[in-house]
DNA sequence: ACCTGAACACCGTTCAAGT
DNA sequence: ACCTGAACACCGTTCAAGT
């Protein structure tokens, strides 16, 4: 769950094509949005369109692959923050970093929304990695009594990603996301 | 802004076709989702597809028309709640009703998301009506000092609709939305 | 085992012809 | 003024043929 999805042994050319597809998709998604035609991604990668489908059966799977490193980094960051002096600040810091990244990348916000809303097996790695990261920090803060107990990691993730998704694209997206996250964090903290 | 978009005088048959299109779209969106082919909606309404495009140039415009009555009702409800004894409870009640409706209707949640995220003129009626409703209740609560002053009506709407959108479709959607809205409302209230 | 481009089915949008 | 179905362009997905 904390390790990326298996990388089956691929023939050298297949491996190279897969990497080109992910790189091309990253650029094209960023420039032209997440609804860009699949054929355009294949063309940008210099491979046939059927090769794209063979490697990434759904657009969501491709989106997940594009953001694999960021998702891994968010998970690693959550492990670091488990050592933060204040449990609720550890959680708040992680959620803020998540919201900041999502609010500046429609592509990432969409990848996370796909993984959090649907149950699809093609995005289970993303869903489980994010869930593990959030659950560890949330659980610690709840045990310390600084965050309300009547909420789950899945709900917190949906809420914060919804903030990112709703602010993305607008003017001043980061600032807006930050403002909304402050509201959410205040709501998450236990009442005295 | 508080009145629905102009209903230009239409010939009797055109008027009837427009009503059939809205009714058909409401049913088809509810049964098969908001991405259903436009041709299927026209067929369900018993009119040619070009008639659909003539009347509703974009899918968003059609979605807005489908939810016209609900949006009107939400606006009317906000006017009623301005007379609630407690300003922050008036706001909380309205936001809860909004979240409940959105979390049980992907079609409504999508219509609102379209109107709140984009600046498109084709959904300006929805955006402005919702904004007027939220702004009145929020302003009253902020003046009373019970809700934090550093947030705008547009931000509150995005946040609450994001809650609806994120919970919609899942199991126990209403309950989940209610839970998340409690968190959001706690975050919105001024700290003592 | 993997790649390719073409074929196929489908959908959004426009338009010439009708009433 | 409005309606219609067909035409057109485009996109997702599959498949026969290649290496």
Coordinates of C-alpha atoms (C1' of nucleotides) in Angstrom, one line a residue:
Chain A
X1 CA 0.0 0.0 0.0
X2 CA 2.9 2.4 0.6
X3 CA 4.7 1.0 -2.4
X4 CA 3.9 2.1 -5.9
X5 CA 2.0 -0.4 -8.1
X6 CA 4.0 -3.3 -9.5
X7 CA 6.2 -2.5 -12.4
X8 CA 6.1 -5.7 -14.3
X9 CA 9.2 -6.5 -16.2
X10 CA 8.7 -4.9 -19.6
X11 CA 10.6 -5.2 -22.7
X12 CA 13.0 -2.3 -23.2
X13 CA 11.0 -0.6 -25.9
X14 CA 7.7 -1.1 -24.0
X15 CA 9.2 0.4 -20.9
X16 CA 10.5 3.4 -22.8
X17 CA 7.1 3.9 -24.5
X18 CA 5.4 3.8 -21.1
X19 CA 7.7 6.5 -19.8
X20 CA 7.2 8.6 -22.8
X21 CA 3.5 8.4 -22.5
X22 CA 3.5 9.5 -18.9
X23 CA 5.8 12.4 -19.7
X24 CA 3.8 13.5 -22.7
X25 CA 0.6 13.2 -20.7
X26 CA 1.9 15.3 -17.9
X27 CA 2.8 18.1 -20.3
X28 CA -0.4 17.9 -22.4
X29 CA -2.7 17.7 -19.4
X30 CA -0.9 20.8 -17.9
X31 CA -1.2 22.8 -21.1
X32 CA -4.5 21.8 -22.5
X33 CA -6.5 20.3 -19.6
X34 CA -7.4 16.8 -18.5
X35 CA -10.0 16.2 -21.2
X36 CA -7.5 16.4 -24.1
X37 CA -8.0 13.6 -26.7
X38 CA -6.1 10.4 -25.9
X39 CA -4.8 10.4 -29.5
X40 CA -3.1 13.7 -29.0
X41 CA -1.2 12.3 -26.0
X42 CA -0.1 9.3 -28.0
X43 CA 1.0 11.5 -30.8
X44 CA 2.9 13.8 -28.4
X45 CA 4.7 10.7 -27.0
X46 CA 5.5 9.5 -30.6
X47 CA 3.7 6.2 -30.2
X48 CA 0.6 4.6 -31.6
X49 CA -2.7 5.2 -29.9
X50 CA -3.3 1.5 -29.2
X51 CA 0.0 1.4 -27.2
X52 CA -1.5 4.0 -24.9
X53 CA -4.6 1.9 -24.3
X54 CA -2.6 -1.2 -23.8
X55 CA -0.5 0.4 -21.0
X56 CA -3.2 2.7 -19.5
X57 CA -6.7 1.2 -20.0
X58 CA -8.5 4.3 -18.7
X59 CA -7.8 8.0 -18.6
X60 CA -7.9 7.8 -14.8
X61 CA -5.1 5.2 -14.7
X62 CA -3.0 7.5 -16.9
X63 CA -3.7 10.5 -14.6
X64 CA -2.7 8.4 -11.6
X65 CA 0.6 7.5 -13.3
X66 CA 1.3 11.1 -14.1
X67 CA 1.0 12.0 -10.5
X68 CA 2.7 9.0 -9.0
X69 CA 5.7 10.9 -7.7
X70 CA 3.6 13.6 -6.1
X71 CA 1.4 11.0 -4.4
X72 CA 4.5 9.1 -3.1
X73 CA 5.9 12.4 -1.8
X74 CA 2.7 13.3 0.0
X75 CA 2.8 9.9 1.7
X76 CA 6.4 10.3 2.7
X77 CA 5.7 13.7 4.0
X78 CA 2.9 12.4 6.2
X79 CA 5.4 10.0 7.8
X80 CA 7.7 12.9 8.5
X81 CA 4.9 14.9 10.1
X82 CA 4.1 12.1 12.5
X83 CA 7.1 13.4 14.4
X84 CA 5.8 17.0 14.6
X85 CA 5.5 18.2 18.1
X86 CA 1.9 19.1 17.9
X87 CA -0.4 16.4 16.4
X88 CA -3.0 18.8 15.1
X89 CA -0.4 21.0 13.6
X90 CA 1.1 18.0 11.9
X91 CA -2.2 17.2 10.4
X92 CA -2.9 20.8 9.5
X93 CA 0.4 21.2 7.8
X94 CA -0.1 18.1 5.7
X95 CA -3.6 19.0 4.7
X96 CA -2.4 22.5 3.7
X97 CA 0.3 21.1 1.5
X98 CA -2.2 18.8 -0.1
X99 CA -4.6 21.7 -0.7
X100 CA -1.9 23.9 -2.1
X101 CA -0.8 21.3 -4.6
X102 CA -4.3 20.4 -5.7
X103 CA -5.4 24.1 -6.1
X104 CA -2.5 24.7 -8.5
X105 CA -2.9 21.6 -10.6
X106 CA -6.2 20.7 -12.0
X107 CA -4.6 17.5 -13.2
X108 CA -3.7 16.4 -9.6
X109 CA -7.0 17.6 -8.2
X110 CA -8.8 15.5 -10.8
X111 CA -6.6 12.5 -10.2
X112 CA -7.4 12.6 -6.5
X113 CA -11.1 13.3 -7.0
X114 CA -11.3 10.2 -9.3
X115 CA -9.5 8.0 -6.7
X116 CA -11.5 9.3 -3.7
X117 CA -15.0 9.3 -5.2
X118 CA -15.0 6.1 -7.2
X119 CA -14.2 2.6 -6.1
X120 CA -12.4 1.7 -9.3
X121 CA -9.5 -0.8 -9.0
X122 CA -7.6 1.1 -11.6
X123 CA -7.0 3.9 -9.1
X124 CA -6.8 1.9 -5.9
X125 CA -3.1 2.6 -5.4
X126 CA -3.7 6.3 -5.2
X127 CA -6.8 5.9 -3.0
X128 CA -5.0 3.6 -0.5
X129 CA -1.8 5.6 -0.4
X130 CA -3.6 8.8 0.3
X131 CA -5.9 7.1 2.8
X132 CA -2.9 5.6 4.7
X133 CA -1.2 9.0 4.9
X134 CA -4.3 10.9 6.1
X135 CA -5.3 8.2 8.5
X136 CA -2.0 8.1 10.4
X137 CA -2.0 11.9 11.0
X138 CA -5.7 12.1 11.8
X139 CA -5.5 9.2 14.2
X140 CA -2.6 10.7 16.0
X141 CA -4.4 14.1 16.3
X142 CA -7.6 12.4 17.5
X143 CA -5.9 10.4 20.1
X144 CA -4.3 13.5 21.4
X145 CA -7.8 15.0 21.7
X146 CA -7.1 18.0 19.5
X147 CA -9.2 16.9 16.6
X148 CA -12.9 15.9 16.7
X149 CA -13.4 12.1 16.8
X150 CA -16.5 11.9 14.7
X151 CA -14.8 12.1 11.4
X152 CA -12.9 9.6 9.2
X153 CA -9.8 10.0 7.1
X154 CA -11.8 9.4 4.0
X155 CA -14.1 12.3 4.9
X156 CA -11.3 14.6 5.6
X157 CA -9.6 13.8 2.3
X158 CA -12.7 14.3 0.4
X159 CA -13.3 17.6 2.1
X160 CA -9.8 19.0 1.6
X161 CA -9.6 17.8 -2.0
X162 CA -13.0 19.3 -2.7
X163 CA -11.5 22.6 -1.5
X164 CA -8.6 22.2 -3.9
X165 CA -10.9 21.3 -6.7
X166 CA -13.3 24.1 -6.1
X167 CA -10.6 26.8 -6.0
X168 CA -8.5 25.5 -8.8
X169 CA -8.4 27.6 -11.9
X170 CA -9.8 30.7 -10.3
X171 CA -7.8 33.9 -9.6
X172 CA -5.6 33.6 -6.6
X173 CA -6.3 29.9 -6.3
X174 CA -3.6 29.3 -3.6
X175 CA -4.8 32.1 -1.4
X176 CA -8.5 31.0 -1.8
X177 CA -7.6 27.4 -0.9
X178 CA -5.6 28.6 2.1
X179 CA -8.5 30.6 3.3
X180 CA -11.0 27.8 3.0
X181 CA -8.6 25.3 4.6
X182 CA -8.3 27.6 7.6
X183 CA -12.1 27.3 8.0
X184 CA -12.0 23.6 7.6
X185 CA -9.2 23.1 10.1
X186 CA -11.0 25.3 12.6
X187 CA -14.0 23.0 12.1
X188 CA -11.9 19.9 12.6
X189 CA -10.4 21.0 15.9
X190 CA -12.1 19.8 19.1
X191 CA -14.1 22.4 20.9
X192 CA -12.8 23.3 24.3
Chain B
X1 CA -31.0 38.9 -10.4
X2 CA -33.7 37.5 -8.2
X3 CA -36.0 37.0 -11.2
X4 CA -35.5 34.0 -13.5
X5 CA -33.9 34.7 -16.9
X6 CA -36.2 36.3 -19.4
X7 CA -38.7 34.1 -21.1
X8 CA -38.8 35.6 -24.6
X9 CA -42.2 35.3 -26.2
X10 CA -42.0 32.0 -28.0
X11 CA -44.3 30.6 -30.6
X12 CA -46.7 28.0 -29.0
X13 CA -44.9 25.0 -30.5
X14 CA -41.5 26.3 -29.6
X15 CA -42.6 26.9 -26.0
X16 CA -44.0 23.4 -25.7
X17 CA -40.8 21.9 -27.1
X18 CA -38.6 23.8 -24.7
X19 CA -40.7 22.5 -21.8
X20 CA -40.6 19.0 -23.1
X21 CA -36.8 19.3 -23.4
X22 CA -36.4 20.4 -19.8
X23 CA -38.7 17.7 -18.5
X24 CA -36.9 15.0 -20.5
X25 CA -33.5 16.2 -19.5
X26 CA -34.5 16.2 -15.9
X27 CA -35.5 12.5 -16.1
X28 CA -32.6 11.4 -18.2
X29 CA -30.0 13.2 -16.2
X30 CA -31.4 11.6 -13.0
X31 CA -31.5 8.1 -14.5
X32 CA -28.4 8.0 -16.6
X33 CA -26.2 10.8 -15.3
X34 CA -25.2 14.3 -16.5
X35 CA -23.0 13.1 -19.3
X36 CA -25.8 11.4 -21.2
X37 CA -25.7 12.1 -25.0
X38 CA -27.6 15.2 -26.1
X39 CA -29.2 13.3 -28.9
X40 CA -30.8 10.9 -26.3
X41 CA -32.3 13.9 -24.5
X42 CA -33.8 15.2 -27.7
X43 CA -35.2 11.8 -28.6
X44 CA -36.7 11.4 -25.1
X45 CA -38.4 14.8 -25.6
X46 CA -39.6 13.8 -29.0
X47 CA -37.9 16.7 -30.8
X48 CA -35.1 17.0 -33.3
X49 CA -31.6 17.4 -31.9
X50 CA -31.1 20.7 -33.5
X51 CA -34.1 22.1 -31.6
X52 CA -32.3 21.2 -28.4
X53 CA -29.2 23.1 -29.5
X54 CA -31.3 26.1 -30.6
X55 CA -32.9 26.4 -27.2
X56 CA -30.0 25.4 -25.0
X57 CA -26.6 26.1 -26.6
X58 CA -24.6 24.3 -23.9
X59 CA -25.2 21.4 -21.7
X60 CA -24.6 23.7 -18.7
X61 CA -27.5 26.0 -19.9
X62 CA -29.7 22.9 -20.0
X63 CA -28.6 21.8 -16.6
X64 CA -29.4 25.3 -15.2
X65 CA -32.9 25.2 -16.8
X66 CA -33.5 21.8 -15.3
X67 CA -32.9 23.1 -11.8
X68 CA -34.5 26.5 -12.2
X69 CA -37.3 25.8 -9.7
X70 CA -35.0 24.4 -7.1
X71 CA -32.7 27.4 -7.4
X72 CA -35.6 29.8 -7.2
X73 CA -36.8 28.0 -4.1
X74 CA -33.4 28.2 -2.4
X75 CA -33.4 31.9 -3.0
X76 CA -36.9 32.3 -1.6
X77 CA -35.8 30.2 1.4
X78 CA -32.9 32.5 2.1
X79 CA -35.3 35.4 2.3
X80 CA -37.4 33.6 4.8
X81 CA -34.4 32.7 6.9
X82 CA -33.4 36.3 7.2
X83 CA -36.1 36.4 9.8
X84 CA -34.7 33.6 11.8
X85 CA -34.0 34.6 15.5
X86 CA -30.4 33.5 15.3
X87 CA -28.4 34.9 12.4
X88 CA -25.8 32.1 12.4
X89 CA -28.5 29.5 12.7
X90 CA -30.3 31.0 9.8
X91 CA -27.2 30.7 7.7
X92 CA -26.5 27.2 9.0
X93 CA -30.0 26.0 8.1
X94 CA -29.8 27.4 4.6
X95 CA -26.4 25.9 4.0
X96 CA -27.5 22.6 5.3
X97 CA -30.5 22.5 3.0
X98 CA -28.3 23.4 0.1
X99 CA -25.9 20.6 1.0
X100 CA -28.7 18.1 1.5
X101 CA -30.2 18.8 -1.9
X102 CA -26.8 18.8 -3.7
X103 CA -25.7 15.6 -2.1
X104 CA -28.8 13.7 -3.3
X105 CA -28.7 15.1 -6.9
X106 CA -25.6 14.9 -8.9
X107 CA -27.4 16.9 -11.5
X108 CA -28.0 19.8 -9.1
X109 CA -24.5 19.6 -7.7
X110 CA -23.0 19.7 -11.2
X111 CA -25.2 22.6 -12.2
X112 CA -24.1 24.6 -9.2
X113 CA -20.4 23.6 -9.7
X114 CA -20.6 24.8 -13.3
X115 CA -22.1 28.1 -12.2
X116 CA -19.8 28.7 -9.3
X117 CA -16.5 27.8 -11.0
X118 CA -16.8 29.3 -14.4
X119 CA -17.7 32.8 -15.4
X120 CA -19.8 31.7 -18.4
X121 CA -22.7 34.0 -19.2
X122 CA -24.9 31.0 -20.0
X123 CA -25.1 30.2 -16.2
X124 CA -24.9 33.7 -14.8
X125 CA -28.5 33.6 -13.6
X126 CA -27.8 30.6 -11.4
X127 CA -24.5 32.1 -10.1
X128 CA -26.1 35.5 -9.3
X129 CA -29.2 34.1 -7.7
X130 CA -27.2 31.7 -5.4
X131 CA -24.7 34.5 -4.6
X132 CA -27.5 36.9 -3.6
X133 CA -29.1 34.3 -1.4
X134 CA -25.9 33.3 0.4
X135 CA -24.6 36.9 0.7
X136 CA -27.7 38.1 2.5
X137 CA -27.6 35.4 5.1
X138 CA -23.8 35.6 5.5
X139 CA -23.8 39.3 5.8
X140 CA -26.4 39.2 8.5
X141 CA -24.4 36.6 10.5
X142 CA -21.2 38.5 10.1
X143 CA -22.7 41.8 11.3
X144 CA -24.0 39.9 14.3
X145 CA -20.5 38.8 15.0
X146 CA -21.3 35.1 15.0
X147 CA -19.5 34.2 11.8
X148 CA -15.9 35.0 10.9
X149 CA -15.6 38.1 8.8
X150 CA -12.7 37.0 6.6
X151 CA -14.7 35.0 4.1
X152 CA -16.9 35.8 1.2
X153 CA -20.3 34.5 0.0
X154 CA -18.6 33.1 -3.1
X155 CA -16.1 31.1 -0.9
X156 CA -18.8 29.8 1.4
X157 CA -20.9 28.6 -1.6
X158 CA -17.9 26.9 -3.2
X159 CA -17.1 25.2 0.0
X160 CA -20.6 23.9 0.8
X161 CA -21.2 22.9 -2.8
X162 CA -17.9 21.1 -2.8
X163 CA -19.1 19.1 0.2
X164 CA -22.3 18.2 -1.7
X165 CA -20.3 17.2 -4.8
X166 CA -17.8 15.2 -2.9
X167 CA -20.3 13.2 -1.0
X168 CA -22.8 12.7 -3.8
X169 CA -23.2 9.2 -5.1
X170 CA -21.5 7.5 -2.2
X171 CA -23.3 5.4 0.4
X172 CA -25.2 7.4 3.0
X173 CA -24.6 10.6 1.0
X174 CA -26.9 12.8 3.1
X175 CA -25.4 11.6 6.4
X176 CA -21.9 12.2 5.1
X177 CA -22.8 15.6 3.8
X178 CA -24.4 16.5 7.1
X179 CA -21.3 15.4 9.0
X180 CA -19.0 17.5 6.8
X181 CA -21.3 20.5 6.9
X182 CA -21.1 20.4 10.7
X183 CA -17.3 20.7 10.4
X184 CA -17.6 23.5 7.9
X185 CA -20.1 25.4 10.0
X186 CA -18.0 25.0 13.1
X187 CA -15.1 26.5 11.1
X188 CA -17.2 29.4 9.9
X189 CA -18.3 30.5 13.4
X190 CA -16.3 33.1 15.1
X191 CA -14.0 32.0 17.8
X192 CA -14.9 33.2 21.3
Chain C
dA1 C1' 5.7 -9.7 -26.7
dC2 C1' 4.9 -5.6 -28.4
dC3 C1' 3.8 -2.1 -31.9
dT4 C1' 1.1 0.2 -35.5
dG5 C1' -2.4 2.6 -38.2
dA6 C1' -6.6 1.9 -39.9
dA7 C1' -11.4 0.7 -39.0
dC8 C1' -15.6 1.1 -36.4
dA9 C1' -19.0 3.1 -33.5
dC10 C1' -20.4 7.0 -31.4
dC11 C1' -21.3 11.8 -30.2
dG12 C1' -21.5 17.0 -30.7
dT13 C1' -22.6 20.6 -33.8
dT14 C1' -24.1 22.6 -38.1
dC15 C1' -26.9 23.2 -42.2
dA16 C1' -30.0 22.7 -46.2
dA17 C1' -34.6 21.8 -46.8
dG18 C1' -39.0 22.0 -45.1
dT19 C1' -43.6 23.9 -42.6
Chain D
dA1 C1' -40.1 31.6 -36.9
dC2 C1' -39.3 27.3 -36.0
dC3 C1' -38.5 22.4 -36.9
dT4 C1' -36.2 18.3 -38.8
dG5 C1' -33.0 14.6 -40.1
dA6 C1' -29.0 14.1 -42.4
dA7 C1' -24.2 15.4 -42.9
dC8 C1' -19.7 16.4 -41.0
dA9 C1' -16.0 16.4 -38.0
dC10 C1' -14.1 14.3 -34.1
dC11 C1' -12.9 11.0 -30.5
dG12 C1' -12.6 6.5 -27.9
dT13 C1' -11.7 1.8 -28.6
dT14 C1' -10.7 -2.4 -31.0
dC15 C1' -8.3 -5.3 -34.3
dA16 C1' -5.8 -7.4 -38.2
dA17 C1' -1.3 -7.2 -39.7
dG18 C1' 3.3 -6.5 -38.8
dT19 C1' 8.2 -6.8 -36.2

